[in-house]
mmCIF file of C-alpha atoms in Angstrom:
data_model
loop_
_atom_site.group_PDB
_atom_site.id
_atom_site.type_symbol
_atom_site.label_atom_id
_atom_site.label_comp_id
_atom_site.label_asym_id
_atom_site.label_seq_id
_atom_site.Cartn_x
_atom_site.Cartn_y
_atom_site.Cartn_z
ATOM 1 C CA MET A 1 -8.974 -5.666 17.275
ATOM 2 C CA ALA A 2 -7.816 -2.734 20.816
ATOM 3 C CA GLY A 3 -12.096 -1.606 20.365
ATOM 4 C CA ASN A 4 -12.567 2.328 21.556
ATOM 5 C CA ARG A 5 -13.166 3.539 25.068
ATOM 6 C CA LYS A 6 -15.643 6.507 23.797
ATOM 7 C CA THR A 7 -18.054 6.741 20.875
ATOM 8 C CA PRO A 8 -16.668 8.730 18.648
ATOM 9 C CA ASP A 9 -17.880 11.305 16.287
ATOM 10 C CA LEU A 10 -17.677 10.220 13.006
ATOM 11 C CA ALA A 11 -18.645 13.507 11.560
ATOM 12 C CA SER A 12 -15.521 15.185 12.914
ATOM 13 C CA LEU A 13 -13.591 12.885 11.939
ATOM 14 C CA ARG A 14 -14.474 12.517 8.315
ATOM 15 C CA ALA A 15 -14.575 15.723 7.251
ATOM 16 C CA PRO A 16 -12.910 16.626 4.252
ATOM 17 C CA LEU A 17 -9.292 16.495 3.450
ATOM 18 C CA ASP A 18 -7.855 19.855 3.354
ATOM 19 C CA VAL A 19 -6.157 20.138 -0.277
ATOM 20 C CA ALA A 20 -4.523 23.697 0.315
ATOM 21 C CA ARG A 21 -2.791 21.381 3.327
ATOM 22 C CA LEU A 22 -1.760 18.973 0.960
ATOM 23 C CA ARG A 23 -0.720 20.776 -2.014
ATOM 24 C CA SER A 24 1.045 23.638 0.473
ATOM 25 C CA ALA A 25 3.691 20.412 1.498
ATOM 26 C CA LEU A 26 3.604 18.296 -1.800
ATOM 27 C CA THR A 27 3.109 20.366 -4.984
ATOM 28 C CA SER A 28 5.224 22.849 -3.773
ATOM 29 C CA ALA A 29 9.021 24.817 -4.835
ATOM 30 C CA GLU A 30 8.840 24.558 -0.158
ATOM 31 C CA SER A 31 8.371 21.371 -0.041
ATOM 32 C CA GLY A 32 10.913 19.563 -3.270
ATOM 33 C CA ALA A 33 8.059 19.287 -4.835
ATOM 34 C CA PHE A 34 7.880 15.999 -5.985
ATOM 35 C CA TYR A 35 3.915 15.799 -7.563
ATOM 36 C CA THR A 36 3.387 18.357 -10.273
ATOM 37 C CA ARG A 37 0.070 17.904 -9.574
ATOM 38 C CA LEU A 38 -2.596 16.768 -6.229
ATOM 39 C CA ASP A 39 -6.377 16.995 -6.443
ATOM 40 C CA VAL A 40 -9.111 15.726 -4.443
ATOM 41 C CA VAL A 41 -12.372 14.881 -5.802
ATOM 42 C CA ASP A 42 -15.844 13.844 -4.135
ATOM 43 C CA GLU A 43 -16.641 10.740 -5.472
ATOM 44 C CA THR A 44 -14.489 8.416 -8.123
ATOM 45 C CA GLY A 45 -14.916 5.264 -9.817
ATOM 46 C CA SER A 46 -11.419 4.200 -9.535
ATOM 47 C CA THR A 47 -8.785 6.382 -8.126
ATOM 48 C CA ASN A 48 -6.614 4.028 -10.480
ATOM 49 C CA ALA A 49 -8.381 4.609 -13.435
ATOM 50 C CA ASP A 50 -8.537 7.608 -13.533
ATOM 51 C CA LEU A 51 -5.221 8.280 -13.286
ATOM 52 C CA LEU A 52 -4.657 4.897 -16.044
ATOM 53 C CA ALA A 53 -6.382 7.598 -18.437
ATOM 54 C CA VAL A 54 -4.076 10.061 -18.801
ATOM 55 C CA ALA A 55 -1.040 7.903 -18.607
ATOM 56 C CA GLY A 56 -0.293 9.068 -22.511
ATOM 57 C CA THR A 57 -0.916 12.552 -21.955
ATOM 58 C CA GLY A 58 2.952 12.583 -20.459
ATOM 59 C CA ALA A 59 1.535 12.918 -16.861
ATOM 60 C CA ASP A 60 4.158 11.829 -14.414
ATOM 61 C CA ARG A 61 4.246 12.022 -10.468
ATOM 62 C CA ARG A 62 0.602 13.277 -9.844
ATOM 63 C CA ALA A 63 -1.455 12.572 -7.238
ATOM 64 C CA LEU A 64 -5.247 11.548 -6.702
ATOM 65 C CA LEU A 65 -6.954 11.375 -3.943
ATOM 66 C CA ALA A 66 -10.943 10.485 -3.094
ATOM 67 C CA GLU A 67 -13.026 11.539 -0.607
ATOM 68 C CA PHE A 68 -15.684 8.470 -1.886
ATOM 69 C CA GLN A 69 -14.821 5.253 -5.045
ATOM 70 C CA SER A 70 -17.086 3.503 -6.153
ATOM 71 C CA GLY A 71 -15.652 0.871 -8.212
ATOM 72 C CA GLY A 72 -11.938 0.319 -6.556
ATOM 73 C CA ARG A 73 -10.392 -2.847 -7.205
ATOM 74 C CA GLY A 74 -8.050 -5.052 -5.528
ATOM 75 C CA ARG A 75 -5.295 -7.778 -6.507
ATOM 76 C CA HIS A 76 -6.994 -9.973 -9.307
ATOM 77 C CA SER A 77 -9.590 -7.480 -9.162
ATOM 78 C CA ARG A 78 -11.344 -7.985 -6.429
ATOM 79 C CA THR A 79 -13.839 -5.050 -5.651
ATOM 80 C CA TRP A 80 -12.954 -3.006 -3.258
ATOM 81 C CA ASN A 81 -15.149 -0.150 -1.975
ATOM 82 C CA GLY A 82 -14.807 3.385 0.016
ATOM 83 C CA VAL A 83 -17.171 4.905 2.610
ATOM 84 C CA PRO A 84 -17.680 8.404 2.366
ATOM 85 C CA GLY A 85 -14.640 9.786 4.116
ATOM 86 C CA ALA A 86 -13.763 6.768 6.329
ATOM 87 C CA GLN A 87 -10.579 6.753 4.379
ATOM 88 C CA VAL A 88 -7.053 7.847 2.484
ATOM 89 C CA ILE A 89 -7.918 6.589 -0.845
ATOM 90 C CA VAL A 90 -4.727 7.640 -3.429
ATOM 91 C CA SER A 91 -3.643 7.184 -6.557
ATOM 92 C CA VAL A 92 0.470 7.954 -7.956
ATOM 93 C CA LEU A 93 1.106 8.587 -11.629
ATOM 94 C CA LEU A 94 4.786 7.881 -12.384
ATOM 95 C CA ARG A 95 7.390 7.914 -15.062
ATOM 96 C CA LEU A 96 10.217 5.695 -13.783
ATOM 97 C CA PRO A 97 12.622 6.122 -16.765
ATOM 98 C CA GLY A 98 16.140 3.553 -17.076
ATOM 99 C CA CYS A 99 13.811 1.379 -14.436
ATOM 100 C CA PRO A 100 14.092 -2.411 -15.289
ATOM 101 C CA LEU A 101 10.374 -3.708 -16.354
ATOM 102 C CA ARG A 102 11.949 -6.707 -14.797
ATOM 103 C CA ASP A 103 11.850 -4.523 -11.300
ATOM 104 C CA LEU A 104 8.667 -2.689 -11.331
ATOM 105 C CA GLY A 105 6.874 -5.650 -9.094
ATOM 106 C CA TRP A 106 9.300 -3.537 -6.699
ATOM 107 C CA LEU A 107 6.258 -0.038 -6.494
ATOM 108 C CA PRO A 108 3.975 -2.371 -4.290
ATOM 109 C CA LEU A 109 6.462 -3.192 -1.839
ATOM 110 C CA ILE A 110 8.385 0.595 -1.818
ATOM 111 C CA ALA A 111 4.321 0.764 -1.509
ATOM 112 C CA GLY A 112 3.821 -0.605 1.732
ATOM 113 C CA ILE A 113 7.308 0.377 2.997
ATOM 114 C CA ALA A 114 5.756 4.062 2.305
ATOM 115 C CA THR A 115 2.239 3.076 4.503
ATOM 116 C CA VAL A 116 3.631 0.527 7.087
ATOM 117 C CA ASP A 117 5.801 3.946 8.071
ATOM 118 C CA ALA A 118 3.304 5.911 7.645
ATOM 119 C CA VAL A 119 0.919 4.765 9.774
ATOM 120 C CA ARG A 120 2.898 3.657 12.641
ATOM 121 C CA SER A 121 3.607 7.256 12.862
ATOM 122 C CA VAL A 122 0.646 9.088 12.543
ATOM 123 C CA GLY A 123 -1.437 6.500 13.905
ATOM 124 C CA GLY A 124 0.961 4.815 16.758
ATOM 125 C CA VAL A 125 -0.273 1.386 16.102
ATOM 126 C CA PRO A 126 2.348 -1.489 15.245
ATOM 127 C CA ALA A 127 1.121 -2.113 11.450
ATOM 128 C CA GLN A 128 3.619 -4.919 9.468
ATOM 129 C CA LEU A 129 3.512 -6.113 6.467
ATOM 130 C CA LYS A 130 1.738 -9.487 4.863
ATOM 131 C CA TRP A 131 3.363 -10.414 1.775
ATOM 132 C CA PRO A 132 3.565 -8.860 -1.114
ATOM 133 C CA ASN A 133 1.132 -5.600 -0.199
ATOM 134 C CA ASP A 134 -1.354 -6.011 2.195
ATOM 135 C CA VAL A 135 -0.982 -3.407 5.798
ATOM 136 C CA LEU A 136 -1.557 -5.669 8.951
ATOM 137 C CA VAL A 137 -2.935 -4.661 13.136
ATOM 138 C CA GLY A 138 -2.938 -7.775 14.803
ATOM 139 C CA GLY A 139 -3.012 -9.407 11.974
ATOM 140 C CA ARG A 140 -6.537 -7.913 10.549
ATOM 141 C CA LYS A 141 -5.809 -6.350 6.871
ATOM 142 C CA LEU A 142 -5.355 -2.104 7.254
ATOM 143 C CA ALA A 143 -4.274 -1.292 3.602
ATOM 144 C CA GLY A 144 -4.380 -2.382 0.508
ATOM 145 C CA ILE A 145 -1.639 -1.546 -2.762
ATOM 146 C CA LEU A 146 -2.616 -1.808 -6.348
ATOM 147 C CA VAL A 147 0.146 -1.363 -8.996
ATOM 148 C CA GLU A 148 -0.693 -1.026 -12.892
ATOM 149 C CA VAL A 149 1.262 -0.854 -15.274
ATOM 150 C CA ALA A 150 0.044 1.684 -17.975
ATOM 151 C CA SER A 151 2.687 0.966 -20.953
ATOM 152 C CA THR A 152 6.152 -0.769 -20.483
ATOM 153 C CA SER A 153 7.917 1.759 -23.738
ATOM 154 C CA PRO A 154 10.260 4.257 -24.901
ATOM 155 C CA GLU A 155 9.494 3.978 -20.452
ATOM 156 C CA PRO A 156 7.552 2.847 -17.160
ATOM 157 C CA VAL A 157 4.358 4.068 -16.615
ATOM 158 C CA ALA A 158 2.662 2.811 -13.756
ATOM 159 C CA VAL A 159 0.110 3.511 -11.282
ATOM 160 C CA VAL A 160 0.195 3.538 -7.508
ATOM 161 C CA GLY A 161 -3.001 3.135 -5.591
ATOM 162 C CA VAL A 162 -3.307 2.468 -2.326
ATOM 163 C CA GLY A 163 -6.120 2.471 0.692
ATOM 164 C CA VAL A 164 -6.039 2.966 4.166
ATOM 165 C CA ASN A 165 -8.446 2.179 6.985
ATOM 166 C CA VAL A 166 -8.733 5.183 9.103
ATOM 167 C CA THR A 167 -12.545 5.582 10.883
ATOM 168 C CA LEU A 168 -14.562 2.477 9.916
ATOM 169 C CA THR A 169 -16.131 1.123 12.476
ATOM 170 C CA ALA A 170 -16.831 -2.750 12.505
ATOM 171 C CA GLU A 171 -20.484 -2.652 11.317
ATOM 172 C CA GLU A 172 -18.569 -1.153 7.868
ATOM 173 C CA LEU A 173 -15.697 -3.813 7.260
ATOM 174 C CA PRO A 174 -16.642 -5.098 3.829
ATOM 175 C CA VAL A 175 -15.079 -7.851 5.638
ATOM 176 C CA PRO A 176 -14.329 -9.152 10.055
ATOM 177 C CA THR A 177 -10.724 -10.109 9.077
ATOM 178 C CA ALA A 178 -10.287 -6.080 7.361
ATOM 179 C CA THR A 179 -9.807 -3.396 10.791
ATOM 180 C CA SER A 180 -9.169 0.281 10.900
ATOM 181 C CA LEU A 181 -6.428 2.766 12.910
ATOM 182 C CA LEU A 182 -10.376 3.936 14.914
ATOM 183 C CA LEU A 183 -10.698 0.592 15.643
ATOM 184 C CA GLU A 184 -6.723 -0.633 16.936
ATOM 185 C CA ASP A 185 -7.348 2.780 19.102
ATOM 186 C CA ALA A 186 -4.801 5.240 17.469
ATOM 187 C CA GLY A 187 -3.393 7.840 18.596
ATOM 188 C CA ASP A 188 -4.010 10.182 15.282
ATOM 189 C CA LEU A 189 -7.467 10.183 12.807
ATOM 190 C CA ASP A 190 -5.915 13.006 10.915
ATOM 191 C CA ARG A 191 -6.757 11.925 7.332
ATOM 192 C CA THR A 192 -4.991 14.812 5.834
ATOM 193 C CA LEU A 193 -1.941 14.148 7.572
ATOM 194 C CA LEU A 194 -1.940 10.815 7.007
ATOM 195 C CA ALA A 195 -2.356 11.396 3.213
ATOM 196 C CA GLU A 196 0.902 13.644 3.172
ATOM 197 C CA THR A 197 2.548 11.527 5.834
ATOM 198 C CA LEU A 198 2.630 8.465 3.122
ATOM 199 C CA LEU A 199 3.025 10.777 0.014
ATOM 200 C CA ALA A 200 5.831 12.000 1.676
ATOM 201 C CA ALA A 201 7.416 8.638 2.427
ATOM 202 C CA PHE A 202 6.160 7.234 -0.942
ATOM 203 C CA ALA A 203 7.756 10.266 -2.876
ATOM 204 C CA ASP A 204 11.081 9.204 -0.355
ATOM 205 C CA ARG A 205 11.233 5.815 -0.960
ATOM 206 C CA ILE A 206 11.379 6.841 -5.068
ATOM 207 C CA ARG A 207 13.736 9.517 -4.684
ATOM 208 C CA ALA A 208 16.013 7.105 -2.922
ATOM 209 C CA TRP A 209 15.317 4.326 -5.020
ATOM 210 C CA ALA A 210 16.180 6.059 -8.386
ATOM 211 C CA ARG A 211 19.502 7.806 -6.961
ATOM 212 C CA ALA A 212 20.567 4.170 -5.948
ATOM 213 C CA GLY A 213 20.164 3.116 -9.793
ATOM 214 C CA TRP A 214 16.885 1.380 -9.215
ATOM 215 C CA ASN A 215 19.060 -0.809 -6.683
ATOM 216 C CA THR A 216 16.926 -3.221 -5.102
ATOM 217 C CA ALA A 217 19.274 -4.012 -2.591
ATOM 218 C CA GLY A 218 17.725 -1.233 -0.116
ATOM 219 C CA PRO A 219 14.052 -1.317 -0.807
ATOM 220 C CA ALA A 220 15.314 -5.495 0.413
ATOM 221 C CA ALA A 221 15.949 -4.635 3.322
ATOM 222 C CA ALA A 222 13.467 -2.302 4.549
ATOM 223 C CA TYR A 223 11.258 -4.350 3.296
ATOM 224 C CA ARG A 224 12.788 -7.594 5.223
ATOM 225 C CA GLU A 225 12.472 -4.711 8.895
ATOM 226 C CA ARG A 226 8.573 -4.663 7.922
ATOM 227 C CA CYS A 227 7.509 -8.116 6.927
ATOM 228 C CA GLY A 228 5.239 -10.138 9.621
ATOM 229 C CA THR A 229 5.509 -12.933 6.976
ATOM 230 C CA ILE A 230 9.276 -13.907 7.593
ATOM 231 C CA GLY A 231 9.024 -16.078 10.200
ATOM 232 C CA GLN A 232 5.651 -17.322 9.643
ATOM 233 C CA GLN A 233 3.878 -21.316 8.462
ATOM 234 C CA VAL A 234 2.959 -20.232 5.616
ATOM 235 C CA ARG A 235 0.543 -21.698 2.723
ATOM 236 C CA ALA A 236 0.584 -20.315 -0.334
ATOM 237 C CA VAL A 237 -1.377 -20.775 -3.431
ATOM 238 C CA LEU A 238 0.560 -20.927 -6.780
ATOM 239 C CA PRO A 239 -0.814 -19.359 -9.728
ATOM 240 C CA GLY A 240 -2.474 -23.582 -11.377
ATOM 241 C CA ASP A 241 -3.566 -23.803 -8.110
ATOM 242 C CA THR A 242 -0.851 -25.771 -6.590
ATOM 243 C CA GLU A 243 0.180 -25.314 -3.144
ATOM 244 C CA LEU A 244 3.444 -25.030 -0.944
ATOM 245 C CA ARG A 245 3.356 -25.244 2.635
ATOM 246 C CA GLY A 246 6.185 -24.164 4.918
ATOM 247 C CA LEU A 247 8.317 -21.279 6.744
ATOM 248 C CA ALA A 248 8.923 -17.834 5.240
ATOM 249 C CA VAL A 249 12.584 -17.115 5.774
ATOM 250 C CA ASP A 250 13.317 -14.043 3.231
ATOM 251 C CA VAL A 251 12.063 -11.752 1.024
ATOM 252 C CA ASP A 252 14.974 -11.953 -1.581
ATOM 253 C CA ASP A 253 16.269 -9.226 -3.749
ATOM 254 C CA GLN A 254 14.065 -9.911 -6.558
ATOM 255 C CA GLY A 255 10.879 -9.391 -4.202
ATOM 256 C CA ARG A 256 9.844 -12.659 -3.812
ATOM 257 C CA LEU A 257 8.929 -14.881 -0.272
ATOM 258 C CA VAL A 258 11.733 -17.686 0.127
ATOM 259 C CA ILE A 259 9.532 -20.070 1.565
ATOM 260 C CA ARG A 260 11.218 -23.602 3.110
ATOM 261 C CA PRO A 261 8.819 -26.227 2.423
ATOM 262 C CA ASP A 262 8.044 -28.200 5.094
ATOM 263 C CA GLY A 263 9.432 -31.995 4.742
ATOM 264 C CA ALA A 264 12.635 -32.067 2.158
ATOM 265 C CA GLY A 265 13.478 -30.281 -0.212
ATOM 266 C CA ASP A 266 14.986 -27.267 -1.474
ATOM 267 C CA THR A 267 13.894 -23.658 -0.407
ATOM 268 C CA VAL A 268 11.727 -22.223 -3.458
ATOM 269 C CA ALA A 269 11.304 -18.586 -4.136
ATOM 270 C CA VAL A 270 7.755 -17.884 -4.853
ATOM 271 C CA ALA A 271 7.022 -14.438 -7.156
ATOM 272 C CA ALA A 272 3.322 -14.076 -6.982
ATOM 273 C CA GLY A 273 0.550 -15.958 -4.876
ATOM 274 C CA ASP A 274 -1.889 -15.700 -2.243
ATOM 275 C CA ILE A 275 -0.526 -16.300 0.746
ATOM 276 C CA THR A 276 -2.101 -17.118 4.294
ATOM 277 C CA HIS A 277 -0.286 -17.220 8.049
ATOM 278 C CA LEU A 278 -1.135 -20.044 9.233
ATOM 279 C CA ARG A 279 0.656 -19.894 12.982
ATOM 280 C CA PRO A 280 4.395 -18.117 14.113
ATOM 281 C CA ALA A 281 7.284 -20.342 13.941
#
């Protein structure tokens, strides 16, 4: 963790998101209008839950941002709350006609790619992906992603949620293993710019995936380039509380982490599990 050279003006850095600027950039005809609607609320329990509640109305490509959320959830229903004005908290409701159900697991990975690209571009920090969808800087968690499927028929409908720590101080971190763009001495802490860049990157990735007929080769190649887990010795706690240790050697076209176990044995493709980085190979 880099630490800052001077005391930041948090009140200024935590100015409200510029909703007019976001709408102009992301929902106007001039922008290509991937998003049909974009809203910013001061507070909510969960942006994911709010969009899941309207998924049955036919809404599509709708983005919701919150200055603060009091009931956010991460993977395995872990609590994830915000600090007012200190994070980018955003969810997107998507309908994915024609996308095979088996490939919905790529949504959090694609969101991870977009998030890494956005924080690298805006903040200039060396972010990487920890499989499957945590964004790390120097081994500390900068952002998390949660995808929830609203329905699978007649077409897949999902909500993609992203939370990025922007101006959290060391005292405000939820856990000691977290970090923020502020603590990593990011070059720019403009939350509106970060939200705009992230949402635009995500839109580009989804459009490209759809144009490719939902082929996963493109997302897989992009993910591998940004994945810091590949090349690490890892411990995987798998469903059923079984444990696997070995070298992470790849992420396959199905989004699974490929591990070469310690000792003898063929590689194992892990579709779900908690991964701990142990040391570089």
